[in-house]
Short mmCIF file of C-alpha atoms in Angstrom, two decimals:
data_model
loop_
_atom_site.label_atom_id
_atom_site.label_comp_id
_atom_site.label_asym_id
_atom_site.label_seq_id
_atom_site.Cartn_x
_atom_site.Cartn_y
_atom_site.Cartn_z
CA UNK A 1 104.56 52.28 56.48
CA UNK A 2 107.23 53.77 54.35
CA UNK A 3 109.96 52.73 55.99
CA UNK A 4 111.54 56.03 55.67
CA UNK A 5 109.21 57.73 58.17
CA UNK A 6 109.97 55.85 59.93
CA UNK A 7 111.21 57.17 63.84
CA UNK A 8 111.37 60.26 65.85
CA UNK A 9 110.16 63.97 64.43
CA UNK A 10 110.64 66.99 65.67
CA UNK A 11 109.52 70.00 64.47
CA UNK A 12 108.51 73.99 64.69
CA UNK A 13 105.95 76.35 63.11
CA UNK A 14 105.13 79.70 63.81
CA UNK A 15 102.86 81.94 64.76
CA UNK A 16 101.70 85.78 65.35
CA UNK A 17 102.82 85.72 68.40
CA UNK A 18 104.30 82.79 69.31
CA UNK A 19 106.48 79.67 67.56
CA UNK A 20 106.04 76.00 69.07
CA UNK A 21 107.64 73.03 69.42
CA UNK A 22 106.10 69.30 68.04
CA UNK A 23 107.64 65.58 67.90
CA UNK A 24 106.70 62.78 66.04
CA UNK A 25 106.63 59.64 66.06
CA UNK A 26 106.24 57.00 63.57
CA UNK A 27 106.42 53.23 64.47
CA UNK A 28 106.52 50.34 62.31
CA UNK A 29 103.03 48.87 63.72
CA UNK A 30 101.58 52.58 61.77
CA UNK A 31 100.87 54.03 65.33
CA UNK A 32 101.73 57.70 65.56
CA UNK A 33 101.73 60.13 67.71
CA UNK A 34 102.92 63.48 67.37
CA UNK A 35 103.25 65.89 70.97
CA UNK A 36 103.00 69.68 71.78
CA UNK A 37 106.47 70.00 73.18
CA UNK A 38 106.92 72.29 76.01
CA UNK A 39 110.45 73.54 76.01
CA UNK A 40 112.04 75.12 79.98
CA UNK A 41 115.40 76.60 79.76
CA UNK A 42 116.93 76.61 83.95
CA UNK A 43 119.40 75.48 85.23
CA UNK A 44 120.56 71.73 87.07
CA UNK A 45 121.26 71.69 90.48
CA UNK A 46 121.97 69.16 93.46
CA UNK A 47 119.48 68.93 95.20
CA UNK A 48 119.87 65.95 97.61
CA UNK A 49 120.23 62.93 96.54
CA UNK A 50 118.88 64.21 93.61
CA UNK A 51 118.18 66.67 91.04
CA UNK A 52 115.89 69.69 89.13
CA UNK A 53 115.93 71.96 86.50
CA UNK A 54 114.99 75.94 88.17
CA UNK A 55 113.47 76.78 85.04
CA UNK A 56 113.19 79.69 84.12
CA UNK A 57 111.03 81.66 84.70
CA UNK A 58 110.39 81.47 87.93
CA UNK A 59 107.11 80.90 88.00
CA UNK A 60 107.66 77.45 86.36
CA UNK A 61 107.57 74.90 89.52
CA UNK A 62 111.52 73.29 89.18
CA UNK A 63 110.45 69.44 88.67
CA UNK A 64 113.43 67.10 89.90
CA UNK A 65 115.12 64.28 88.02
CA UNK A 66 116.53 61.29 88.97
CA UNK A 67 118.90 58.96 86.41
CA UNK A 68 117.60 55.02 86.12
CA UNK A 69 120.81 53.66 84.32
CA UNK A 70 123.01 55.30 81.12
CA UNK A 71 120.02 55.80 78.78
CA UNK A 72 116.70 56.77 81.31
CA UNK A 73 115.35 59.30 83.54
CA UNK A 74 113.18 59.79 85.26
CA UNK A 75 111.42 63.54 85.13
CA UNK A 76 108.68 64.91 88.38
CA UNK A 77 106.51 67.53 87.85
CA UNK A 78 104.66 68.61 91.17
CA UNK A 79 102.22 66.17 90.00
CA UNK A 80 104.25 64.11 91.85
CA UNK A 81 103.81 61.11 88.89
CA UNK A 82 107.15 60.47 87.64
CA UNK A 83 107.93 60.51 83.23
CA UNK A 84 109.98 58.23 81.88
CA UNK A 85 112.80 59.86 79.40
CA UNK A 86 115.17 57.19 77.24
CA UNK A 87 117.69 57.60 74.87
CA UNK A 88 115.77 55.47 72.45
CA UNK A 89 113.46 56.85 69.85
CA UNK A 90 111.06 54.06 71.89
CA UNK A 91 109.99 55.86 74.85
CA UNK A 92 108.16 58.93 74.44
CA UNK A 93 105.40 59.90 77.60
CA UNK A 94 103.75 62.47 78.59
CA UNK A 95 105.45 64.98 76.33
#
């Protein structure tokens, strides 16, 4: 694999009726993963011991955010299954 291609890439494409965002991960062992990104805007609010994103528009179901450590967090949606997020490029889960 060309070393200049390694890492996580972000991109967007404009269509007639919408614009979509994408994430593309390329690893040194020639594994390539391409994801369509969902972009949610909202406000972070305290919810008991955790934090939740109250997303806009209001039709979107809020999800919980739990900090695991300074470089990792879990995001739990309405399905109850956590998605792990990391500040490192090596983890792209459930995009």
